PDB file of C-alpha atoms in Angstrom:
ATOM      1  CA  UNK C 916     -37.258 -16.645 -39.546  1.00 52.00           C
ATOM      2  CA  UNK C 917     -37.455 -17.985 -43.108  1.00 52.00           C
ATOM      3  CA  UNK C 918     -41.099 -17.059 -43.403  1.00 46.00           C
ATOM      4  CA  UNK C 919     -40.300 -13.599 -42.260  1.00 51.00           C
ATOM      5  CA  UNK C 920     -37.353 -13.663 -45.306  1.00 55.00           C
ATOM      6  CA  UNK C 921     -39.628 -14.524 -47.839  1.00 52.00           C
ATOM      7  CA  UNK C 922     -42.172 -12.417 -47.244  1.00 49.00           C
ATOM      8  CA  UNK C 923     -40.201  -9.186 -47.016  1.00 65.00           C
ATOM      9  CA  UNK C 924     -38.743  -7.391 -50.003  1.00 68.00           C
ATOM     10  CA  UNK C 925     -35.124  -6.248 -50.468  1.00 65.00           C
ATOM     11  CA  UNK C 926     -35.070  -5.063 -54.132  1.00 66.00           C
ATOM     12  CA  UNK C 927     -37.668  -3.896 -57.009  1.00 63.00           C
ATOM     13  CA  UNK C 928     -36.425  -6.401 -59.221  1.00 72.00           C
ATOM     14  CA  UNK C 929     -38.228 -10.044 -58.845  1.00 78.00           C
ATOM     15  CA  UNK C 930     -34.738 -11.448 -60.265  1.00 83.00           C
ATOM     16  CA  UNK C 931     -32.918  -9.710 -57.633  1.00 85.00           C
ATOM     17  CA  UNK C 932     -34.867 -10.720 -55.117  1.00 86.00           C
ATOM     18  CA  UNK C 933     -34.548 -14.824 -55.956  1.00 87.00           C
ATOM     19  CA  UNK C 934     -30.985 -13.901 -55.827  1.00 89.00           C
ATOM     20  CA  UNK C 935     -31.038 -12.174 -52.409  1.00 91.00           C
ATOM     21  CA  UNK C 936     -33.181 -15.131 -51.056  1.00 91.00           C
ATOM     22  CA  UNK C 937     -30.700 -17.558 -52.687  1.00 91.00           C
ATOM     23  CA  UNK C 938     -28.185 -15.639 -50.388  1.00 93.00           C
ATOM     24  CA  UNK C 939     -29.623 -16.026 -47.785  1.00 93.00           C
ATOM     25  CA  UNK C 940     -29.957 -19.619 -48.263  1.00 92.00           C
ATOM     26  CA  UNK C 941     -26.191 -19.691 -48.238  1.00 93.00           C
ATOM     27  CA  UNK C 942     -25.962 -17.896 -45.153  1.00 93.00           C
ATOM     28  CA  UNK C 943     -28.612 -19.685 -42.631  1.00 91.00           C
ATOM     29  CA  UNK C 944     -28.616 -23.482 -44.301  1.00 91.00           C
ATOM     30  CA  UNK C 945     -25.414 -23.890 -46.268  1.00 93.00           C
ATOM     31  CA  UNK C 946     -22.463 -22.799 -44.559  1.00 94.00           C
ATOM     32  CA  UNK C 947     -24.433 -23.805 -41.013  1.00 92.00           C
ATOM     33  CA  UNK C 948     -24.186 -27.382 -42.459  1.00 91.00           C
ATOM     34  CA  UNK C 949     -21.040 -27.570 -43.885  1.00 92.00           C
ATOM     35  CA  UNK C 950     -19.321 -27.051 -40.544  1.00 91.00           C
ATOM     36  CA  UNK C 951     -21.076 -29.003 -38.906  1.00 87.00           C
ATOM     37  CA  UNK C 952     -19.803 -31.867 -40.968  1.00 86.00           C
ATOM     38  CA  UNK C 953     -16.328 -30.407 -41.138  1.00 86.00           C
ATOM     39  CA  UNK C 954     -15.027 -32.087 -37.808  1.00 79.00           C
ATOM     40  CA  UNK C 955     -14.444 -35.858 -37.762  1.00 64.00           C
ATOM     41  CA  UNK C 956     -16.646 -37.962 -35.552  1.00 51.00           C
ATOM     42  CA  UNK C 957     -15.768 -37.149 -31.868  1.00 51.00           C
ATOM     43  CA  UNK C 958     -13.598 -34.154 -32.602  1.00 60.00           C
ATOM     44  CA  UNK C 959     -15.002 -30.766 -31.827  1.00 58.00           C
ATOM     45  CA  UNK C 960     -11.833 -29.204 -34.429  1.00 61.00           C
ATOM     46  CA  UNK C 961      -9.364 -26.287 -33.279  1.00 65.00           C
ATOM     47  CA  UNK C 962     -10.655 -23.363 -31.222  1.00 72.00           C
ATOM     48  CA  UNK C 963     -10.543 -20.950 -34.138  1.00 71.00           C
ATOM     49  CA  UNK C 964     -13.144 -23.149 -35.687  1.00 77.00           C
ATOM     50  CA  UNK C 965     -15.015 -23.015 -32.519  1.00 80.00           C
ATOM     51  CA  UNK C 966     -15.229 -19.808 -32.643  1.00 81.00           C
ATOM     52  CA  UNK C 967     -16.286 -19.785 -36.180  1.00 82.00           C
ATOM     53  CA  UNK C 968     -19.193 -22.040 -35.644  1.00 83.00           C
ATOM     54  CA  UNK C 969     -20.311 -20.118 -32.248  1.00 84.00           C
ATOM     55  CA  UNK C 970     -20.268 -16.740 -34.011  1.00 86.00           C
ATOM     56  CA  UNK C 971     -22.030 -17.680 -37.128  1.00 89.00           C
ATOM     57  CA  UNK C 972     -25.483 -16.526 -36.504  1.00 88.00           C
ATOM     58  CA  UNK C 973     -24.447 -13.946 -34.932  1.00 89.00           C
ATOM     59  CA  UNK C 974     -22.282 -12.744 -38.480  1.00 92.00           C
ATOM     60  CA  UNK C 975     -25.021 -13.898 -40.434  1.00 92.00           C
ATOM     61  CA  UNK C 976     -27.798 -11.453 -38.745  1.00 91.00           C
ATOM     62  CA  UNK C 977     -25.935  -7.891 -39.762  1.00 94.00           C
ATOM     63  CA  UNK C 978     -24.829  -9.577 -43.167  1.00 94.00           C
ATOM     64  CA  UNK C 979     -28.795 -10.053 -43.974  1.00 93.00           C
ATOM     65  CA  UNK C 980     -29.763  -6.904 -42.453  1.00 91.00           C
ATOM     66  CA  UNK C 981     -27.397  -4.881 -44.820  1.00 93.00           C
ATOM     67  CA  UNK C 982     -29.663  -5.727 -48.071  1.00 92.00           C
ATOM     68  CA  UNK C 983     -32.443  -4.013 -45.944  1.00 90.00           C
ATOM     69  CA  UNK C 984     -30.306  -1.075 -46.105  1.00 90.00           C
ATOM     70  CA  UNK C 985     -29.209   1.029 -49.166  1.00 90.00           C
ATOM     71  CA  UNK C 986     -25.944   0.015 -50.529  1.00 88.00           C
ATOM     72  CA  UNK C 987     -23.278   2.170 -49.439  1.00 92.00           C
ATOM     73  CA  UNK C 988     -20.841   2.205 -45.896  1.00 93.00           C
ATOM     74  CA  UNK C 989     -23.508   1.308 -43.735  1.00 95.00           C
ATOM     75  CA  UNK C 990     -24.769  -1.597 -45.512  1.00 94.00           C
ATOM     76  CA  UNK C 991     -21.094  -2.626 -46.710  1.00 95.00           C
ATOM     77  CA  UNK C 992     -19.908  -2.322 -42.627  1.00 95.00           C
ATOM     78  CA  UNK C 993     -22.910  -4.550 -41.679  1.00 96.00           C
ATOM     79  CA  UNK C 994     -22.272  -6.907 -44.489  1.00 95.00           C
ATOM     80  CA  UNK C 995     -18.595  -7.263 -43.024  1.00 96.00           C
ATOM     81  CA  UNK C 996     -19.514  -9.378 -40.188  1.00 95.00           C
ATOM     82  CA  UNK C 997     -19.830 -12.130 -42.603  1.00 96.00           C
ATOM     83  CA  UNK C 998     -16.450 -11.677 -43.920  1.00 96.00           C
ATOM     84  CA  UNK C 999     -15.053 -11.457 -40.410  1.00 94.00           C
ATOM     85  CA  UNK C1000     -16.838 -14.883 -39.943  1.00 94.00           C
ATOM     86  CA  UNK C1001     -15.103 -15.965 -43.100  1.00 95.00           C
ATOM     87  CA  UNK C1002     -11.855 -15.294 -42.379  1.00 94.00           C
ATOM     88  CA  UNK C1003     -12.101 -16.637 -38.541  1.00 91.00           C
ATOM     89  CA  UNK C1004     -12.875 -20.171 -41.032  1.00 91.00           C
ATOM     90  CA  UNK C1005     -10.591 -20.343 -43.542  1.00 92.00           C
ATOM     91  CA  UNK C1006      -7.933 -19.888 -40.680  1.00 89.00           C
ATOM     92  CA  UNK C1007      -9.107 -22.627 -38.983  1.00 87.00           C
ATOM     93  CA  UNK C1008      -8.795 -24.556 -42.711  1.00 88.00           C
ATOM     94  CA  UNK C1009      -5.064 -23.125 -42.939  1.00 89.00           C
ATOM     95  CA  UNK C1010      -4.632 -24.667 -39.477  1.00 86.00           C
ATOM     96  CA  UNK C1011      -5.899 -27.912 -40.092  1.00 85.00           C
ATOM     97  CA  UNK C1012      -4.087 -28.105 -43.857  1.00 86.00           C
ATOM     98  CA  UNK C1013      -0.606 -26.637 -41.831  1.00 86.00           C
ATOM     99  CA  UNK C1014      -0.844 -29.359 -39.021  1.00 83.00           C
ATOM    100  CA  UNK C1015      -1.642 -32.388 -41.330  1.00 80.00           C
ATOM    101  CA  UNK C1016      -0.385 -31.734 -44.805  1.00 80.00           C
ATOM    102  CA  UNK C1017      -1.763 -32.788 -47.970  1.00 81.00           C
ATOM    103  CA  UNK C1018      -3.026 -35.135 -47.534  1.00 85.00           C
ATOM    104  CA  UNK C1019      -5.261 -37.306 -46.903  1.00 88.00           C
ATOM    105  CA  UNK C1020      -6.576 -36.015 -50.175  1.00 90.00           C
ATOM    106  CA  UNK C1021     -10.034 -35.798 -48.495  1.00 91.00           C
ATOM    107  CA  UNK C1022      -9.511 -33.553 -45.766  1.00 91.00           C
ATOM    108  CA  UNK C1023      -7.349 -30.764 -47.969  1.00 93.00           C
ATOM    109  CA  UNK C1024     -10.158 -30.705 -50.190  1.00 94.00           C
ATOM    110  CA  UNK C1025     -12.689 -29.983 -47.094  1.00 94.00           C
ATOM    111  CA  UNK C1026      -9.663 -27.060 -46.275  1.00 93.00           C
ATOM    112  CA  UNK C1027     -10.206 -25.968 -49.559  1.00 94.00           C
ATOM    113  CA  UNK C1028     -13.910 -25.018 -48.557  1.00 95.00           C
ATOM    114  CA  UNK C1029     -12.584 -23.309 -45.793  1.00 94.00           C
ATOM    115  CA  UNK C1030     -10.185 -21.576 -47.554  1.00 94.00           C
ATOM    116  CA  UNK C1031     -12.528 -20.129 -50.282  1.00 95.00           C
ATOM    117  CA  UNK C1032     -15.432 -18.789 -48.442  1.00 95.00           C
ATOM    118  CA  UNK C1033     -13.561 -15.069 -47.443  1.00 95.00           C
ATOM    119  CA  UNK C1034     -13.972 -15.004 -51.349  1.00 94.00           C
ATOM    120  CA  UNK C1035     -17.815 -14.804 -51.441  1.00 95.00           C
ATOM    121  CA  UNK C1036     -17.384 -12.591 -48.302  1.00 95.00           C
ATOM    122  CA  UNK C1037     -15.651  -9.934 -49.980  1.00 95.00           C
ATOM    123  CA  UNK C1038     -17.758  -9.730 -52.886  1.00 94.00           C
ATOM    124  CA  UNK C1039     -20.372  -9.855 -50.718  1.00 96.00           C
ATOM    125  CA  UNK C1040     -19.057  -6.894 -48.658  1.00 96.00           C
ATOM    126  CA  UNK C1041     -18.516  -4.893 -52.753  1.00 94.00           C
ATOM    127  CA  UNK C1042     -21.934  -5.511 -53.218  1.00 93.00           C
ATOM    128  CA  UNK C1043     -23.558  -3.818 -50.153  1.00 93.00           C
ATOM    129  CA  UNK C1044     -20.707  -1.162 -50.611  1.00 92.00           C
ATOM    130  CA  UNK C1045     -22.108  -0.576 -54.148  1.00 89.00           C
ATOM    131  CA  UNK C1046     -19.142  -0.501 -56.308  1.00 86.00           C
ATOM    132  CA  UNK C1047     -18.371  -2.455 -59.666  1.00 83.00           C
ATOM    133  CA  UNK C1048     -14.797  -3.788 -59.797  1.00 80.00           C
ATOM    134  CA  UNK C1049     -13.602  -4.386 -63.280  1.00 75.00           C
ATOM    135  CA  UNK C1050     -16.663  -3.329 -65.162  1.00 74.00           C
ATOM    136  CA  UNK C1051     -18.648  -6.010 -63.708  1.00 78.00           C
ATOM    137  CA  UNK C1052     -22.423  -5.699 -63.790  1.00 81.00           C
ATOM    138  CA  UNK C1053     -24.206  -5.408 -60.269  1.00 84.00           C
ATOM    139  CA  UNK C1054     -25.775  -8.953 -60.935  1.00 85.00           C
ATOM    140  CA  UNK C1055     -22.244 -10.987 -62.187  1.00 87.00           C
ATOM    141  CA  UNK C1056     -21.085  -9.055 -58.783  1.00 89.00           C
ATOM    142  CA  UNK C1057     -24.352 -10.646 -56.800  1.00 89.00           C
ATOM    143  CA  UNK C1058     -23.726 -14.209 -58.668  1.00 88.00           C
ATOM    144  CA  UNK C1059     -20.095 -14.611 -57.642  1.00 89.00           C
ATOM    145  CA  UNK C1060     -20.910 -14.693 -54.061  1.00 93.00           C
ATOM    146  CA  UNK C1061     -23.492 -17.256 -54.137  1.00 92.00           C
ATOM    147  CA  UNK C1062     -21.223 -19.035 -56.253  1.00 90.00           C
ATOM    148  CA  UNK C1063     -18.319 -19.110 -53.862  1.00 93.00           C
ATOM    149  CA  UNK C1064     -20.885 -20.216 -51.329  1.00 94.00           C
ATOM    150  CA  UNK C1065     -22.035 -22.994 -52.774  1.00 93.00           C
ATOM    151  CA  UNK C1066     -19.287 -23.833 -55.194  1.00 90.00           C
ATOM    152  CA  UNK C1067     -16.429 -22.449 -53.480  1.00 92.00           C
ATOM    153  CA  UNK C1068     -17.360 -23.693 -49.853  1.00 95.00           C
ATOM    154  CA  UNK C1069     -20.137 -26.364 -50.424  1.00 94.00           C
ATOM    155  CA  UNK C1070     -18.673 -28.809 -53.278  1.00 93.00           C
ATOM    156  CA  UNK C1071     -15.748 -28.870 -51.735  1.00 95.00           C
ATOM    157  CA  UNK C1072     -16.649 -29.669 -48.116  1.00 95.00           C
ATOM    158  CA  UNK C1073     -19.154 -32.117 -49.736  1.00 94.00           C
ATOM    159  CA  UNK C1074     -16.660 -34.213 -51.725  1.00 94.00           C
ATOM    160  CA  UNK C1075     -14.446 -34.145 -48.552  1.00 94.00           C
ATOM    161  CA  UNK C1076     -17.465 -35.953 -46.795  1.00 93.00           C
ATOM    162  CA  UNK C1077     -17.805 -38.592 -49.641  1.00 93.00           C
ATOM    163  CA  UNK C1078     -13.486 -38.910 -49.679  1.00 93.00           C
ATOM    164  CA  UNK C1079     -14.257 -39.743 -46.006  1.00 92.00           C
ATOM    165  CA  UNK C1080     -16.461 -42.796 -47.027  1.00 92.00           C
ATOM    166  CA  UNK C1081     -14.652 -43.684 -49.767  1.00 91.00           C
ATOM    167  CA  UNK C1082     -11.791 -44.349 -47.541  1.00 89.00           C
ATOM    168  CA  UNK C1083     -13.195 -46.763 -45.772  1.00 88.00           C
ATOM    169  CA  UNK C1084     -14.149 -49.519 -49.023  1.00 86.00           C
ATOM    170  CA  UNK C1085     -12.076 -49.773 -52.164  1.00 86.00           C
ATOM    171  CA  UNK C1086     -12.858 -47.523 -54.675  1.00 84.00           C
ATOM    172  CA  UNK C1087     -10.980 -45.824 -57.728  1.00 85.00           C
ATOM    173  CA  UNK C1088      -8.993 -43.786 -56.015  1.00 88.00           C
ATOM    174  CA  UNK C1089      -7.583 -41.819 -59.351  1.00 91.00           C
ATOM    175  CA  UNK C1090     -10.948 -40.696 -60.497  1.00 92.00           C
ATOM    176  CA  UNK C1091     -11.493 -39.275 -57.047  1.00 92.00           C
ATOM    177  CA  UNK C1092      -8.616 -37.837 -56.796  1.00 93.00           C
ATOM    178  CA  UNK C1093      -8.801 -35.783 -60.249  1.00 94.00           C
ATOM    179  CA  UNK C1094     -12.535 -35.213 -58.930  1.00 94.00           C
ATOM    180  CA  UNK C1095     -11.121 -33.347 -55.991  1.00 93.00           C
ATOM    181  CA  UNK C1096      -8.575 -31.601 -57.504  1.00 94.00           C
ATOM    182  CA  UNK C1097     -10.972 -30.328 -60.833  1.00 93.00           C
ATOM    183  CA  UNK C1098     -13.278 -29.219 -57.996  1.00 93.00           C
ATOM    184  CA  UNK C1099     -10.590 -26.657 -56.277  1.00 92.00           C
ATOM    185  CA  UNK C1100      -8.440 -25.920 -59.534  1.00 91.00           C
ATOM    186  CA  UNK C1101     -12.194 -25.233 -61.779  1.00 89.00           C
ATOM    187  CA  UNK C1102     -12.485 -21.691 -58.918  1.00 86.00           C
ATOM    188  CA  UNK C1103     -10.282 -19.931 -59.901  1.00 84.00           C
ATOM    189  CA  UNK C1104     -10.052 -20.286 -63.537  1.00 86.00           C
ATOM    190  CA  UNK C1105     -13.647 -19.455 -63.591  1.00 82.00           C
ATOM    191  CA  UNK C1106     -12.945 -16.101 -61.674  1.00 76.00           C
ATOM    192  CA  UNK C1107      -9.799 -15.615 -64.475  1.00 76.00           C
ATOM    193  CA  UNK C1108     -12.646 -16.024 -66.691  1.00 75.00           C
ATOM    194  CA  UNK C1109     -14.815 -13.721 -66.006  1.00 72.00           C
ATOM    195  CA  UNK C1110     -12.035 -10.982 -65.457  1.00 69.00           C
ATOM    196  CA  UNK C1111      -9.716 -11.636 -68.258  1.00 74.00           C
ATOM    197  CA  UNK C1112     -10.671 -14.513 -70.875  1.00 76.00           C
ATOM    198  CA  UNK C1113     -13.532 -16.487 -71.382  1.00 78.00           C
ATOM    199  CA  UNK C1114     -11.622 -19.027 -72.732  1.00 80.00           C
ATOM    200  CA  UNK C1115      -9.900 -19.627 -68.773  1.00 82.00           C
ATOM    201  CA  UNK C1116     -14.007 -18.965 -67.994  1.00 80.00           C
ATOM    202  CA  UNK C1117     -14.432 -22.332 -70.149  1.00 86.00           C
ATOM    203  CA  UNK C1118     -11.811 -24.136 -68.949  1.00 88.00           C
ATOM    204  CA  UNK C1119     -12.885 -23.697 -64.968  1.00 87.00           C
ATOM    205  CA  UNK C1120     -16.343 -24.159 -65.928  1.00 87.00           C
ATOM    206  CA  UNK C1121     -15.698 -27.650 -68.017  1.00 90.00           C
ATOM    207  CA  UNK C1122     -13.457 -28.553 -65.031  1.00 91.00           C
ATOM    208  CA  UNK C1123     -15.999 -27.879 -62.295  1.00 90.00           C
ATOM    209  CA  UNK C1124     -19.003 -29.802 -64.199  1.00 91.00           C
ATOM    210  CA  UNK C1125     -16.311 -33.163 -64.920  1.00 92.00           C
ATOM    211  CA  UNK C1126     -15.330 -33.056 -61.189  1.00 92.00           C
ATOM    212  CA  UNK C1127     -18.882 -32.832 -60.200  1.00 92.00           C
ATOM    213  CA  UNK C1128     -20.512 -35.605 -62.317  1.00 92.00           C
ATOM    214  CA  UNK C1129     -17.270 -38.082 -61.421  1.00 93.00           C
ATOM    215  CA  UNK C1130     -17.790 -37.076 -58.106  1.00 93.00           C
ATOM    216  CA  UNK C1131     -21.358 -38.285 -58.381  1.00 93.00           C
ATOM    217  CA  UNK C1132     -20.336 -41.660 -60.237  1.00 92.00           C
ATOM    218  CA  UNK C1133     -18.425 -42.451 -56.954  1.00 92.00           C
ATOM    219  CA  UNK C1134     -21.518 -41.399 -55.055  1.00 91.00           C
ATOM    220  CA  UNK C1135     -24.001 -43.604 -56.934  1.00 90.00           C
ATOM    221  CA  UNK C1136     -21.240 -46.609 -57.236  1.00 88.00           C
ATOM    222  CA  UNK C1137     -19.444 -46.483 -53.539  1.00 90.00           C
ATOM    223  CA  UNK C1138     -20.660 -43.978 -51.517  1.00 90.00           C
ATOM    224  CA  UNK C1139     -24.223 -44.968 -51.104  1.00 89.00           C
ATOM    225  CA  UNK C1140     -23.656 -48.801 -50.847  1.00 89.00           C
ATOM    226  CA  UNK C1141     -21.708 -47.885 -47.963  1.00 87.00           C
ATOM    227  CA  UNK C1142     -24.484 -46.149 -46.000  1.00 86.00           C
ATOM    228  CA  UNK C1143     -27.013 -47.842 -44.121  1.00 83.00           C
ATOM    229  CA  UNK C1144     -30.044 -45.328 -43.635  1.00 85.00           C
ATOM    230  CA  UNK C1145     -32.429 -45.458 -46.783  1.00 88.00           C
ATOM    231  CA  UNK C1146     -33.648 -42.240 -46.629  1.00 88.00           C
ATOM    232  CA  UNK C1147     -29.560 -40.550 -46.614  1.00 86.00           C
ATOM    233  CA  UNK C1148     -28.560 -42.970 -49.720  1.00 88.00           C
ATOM    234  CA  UNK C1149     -32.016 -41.326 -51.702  1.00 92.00           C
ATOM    235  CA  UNK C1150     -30.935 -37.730 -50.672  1.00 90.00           C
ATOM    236  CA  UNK C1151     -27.730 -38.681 -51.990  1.00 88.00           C
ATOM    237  CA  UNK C1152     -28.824 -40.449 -55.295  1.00 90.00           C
ATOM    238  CA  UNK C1153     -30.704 -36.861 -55.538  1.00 89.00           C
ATOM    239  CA  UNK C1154     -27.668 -34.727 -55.436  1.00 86.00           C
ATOM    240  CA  UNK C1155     -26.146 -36.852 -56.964  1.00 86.00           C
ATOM    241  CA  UNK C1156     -28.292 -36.484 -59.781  1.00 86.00           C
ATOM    242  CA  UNK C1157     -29.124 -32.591 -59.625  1.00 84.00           C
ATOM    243  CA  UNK C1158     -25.037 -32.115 -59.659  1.00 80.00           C
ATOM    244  CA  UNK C1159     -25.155 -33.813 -63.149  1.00 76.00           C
ATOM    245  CA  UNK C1160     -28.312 -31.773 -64.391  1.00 69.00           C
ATOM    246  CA  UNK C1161     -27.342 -28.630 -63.449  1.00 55.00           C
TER     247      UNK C1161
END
C-alpha cells in the first residue's frame, strides 16, 4: 500500500507532494502506533478506545482518498472520517483523564495526545474543503495538521511511554515533569502564534524544543538503562537524538 502511495501523484507541486506523503505517514504509521502503546500492559483500555483503534483504517482510507479528489465538499466529506476517528479518541482520552485525574503525570500527558489529535483533523478536513481561515496560506494550513499529528498526538503519547519507565527507577522527577508539561502548554501557544503574535509563536516554539531535548536527557540517562533489548535502547538513543537536531 505504501508503494502504491509513493508512486501516485496528488498535487503538481513536488513540495506538496512530500507534504501529502508526510500525511500520510501520520495517518497509516503514526497514530496506528501510538495507540497501540496507549493501553497499559494487559489492559485492552475503554470501549470508546476500542472502537477507535478498530475503525482506524477504515477512517484513514476516505481521509487519503480525498487528496485524490479536488478540494471542495466531496473531498472535505471524505476527509471527515478522520476527524470522526479523532474525536471517537480524544473521548476515550477525556475518559481515561475523568476516571483517574491528574495524575500520574505520565498518563495525563498520554491524554493529552488524545486530546489534541481532533485538532489536526479539522484542519485536515479545511484543507480538503479548500478554504483559508485567517489569511493563512494553503501550505501553513497543510503544515498544522502534520504538526498536530506528530507534535500534538505523537510527543505527547511518546513522553507518556518514557513517564511509564521512569516510574519504575529513580529519576528527576522535576525535569520530567516541566518536560511534560512544556510539551502540552508549547501547542497551543504555537497555534496563538501563528494567528495572533509571533512573539506567543516563539514562546510555544522555545517551549516545545526545551521539553523535547529534556525529555531526551531522561531518555539517554534513565530510560534506556532501564530497557533490556539492544536494538529498542539504539532506536531510542536515535530519537533521542533526532528530537534534539530537529
Amino acid at each position: 500500500m505504501w508503494l502504491l502511495l509513493l508512486l501516485t501523484t496528488t498535487s503538481d507541486l513536488r513540495e506538496t507532494e512530500v507534504i501529502h506523503k508526510v500525511v500520510f505517514f501520520g495517518m497509516l504509521v503514526v497514530v496506528p502506533l501510538g495507540l497501540s502503546l496507549v493501553p497499559a500492559v494487559g489492559e485492552q483500555g475503554p470501549s470508546w478506545y476500542r472502537l477507535a483503534v478498530l475503525v482506524q483504517p477504515v477512517a484513514a482510507l476516505p481521509a487519503i482518498a480525498s487528496f485524490y479528489f479536488e478540494t471542495g465538499p466531496l473531498a472535505a466529506a471524505l476527509s471527515s472520517a478522520w476527524l470522526i476517528l479523532a474525536l471517537v479518541i480524544a473521548l476515550s482520552g477525556l475518559m481515561r483523564l475523568k476516571s483517574r485525574g491528574l495524575y500520574p503525570v505520565e498518563e495525563s500527558v498520554i491524554d493529552a495526545g488524545l486530546l489534541y489529535l481532533p485538532v489536526a483533523g479539522v484542519w485536515l478536513v479545511v484543507y480538503r474543503l479548500g478554504i483559508q481561515p485567517f489569511d493563512y496560506g494553503e501550505t501553513i494550513v497543510l503544515l498544522t495538521v502534520i504538526h498536530f499529528h506528530f507534535a500534538g498526538f505523537a510527543a505527547p503519547i511518546i513522553a507518556g511511554m518514557s513517564g511509564r519507565v521512569l516510574a519504575t527507577r529513580k529519576h528527576p522527577q522535576a525535569i520530567f515533569k516541566f518536560s511534560v508539561f512544556a510539551i502540552v502548554a508549547s501547542m497551543p501557544l504555537v497555534a496563538a502564534g501563528i494567528t495572533f503574535s509571533p512573539w506567543l509563536g516563539l514562546i510555544g516554539t522555545l517551549l516545545l524544543s526545551a521539553g523535547l531535548v529534556l525529555l531526551a536527557v531522561l531518555t539517554v540517562g534513565w530510560v534506556i538503562p532501564a530497557i533490556a533489548p539492544l536494538s529498542t535502547r539504539l532506536l531510542l538513543f536515535i530519537g533521542a537524538l533526532s528530537s534534539c537536531s530537529a
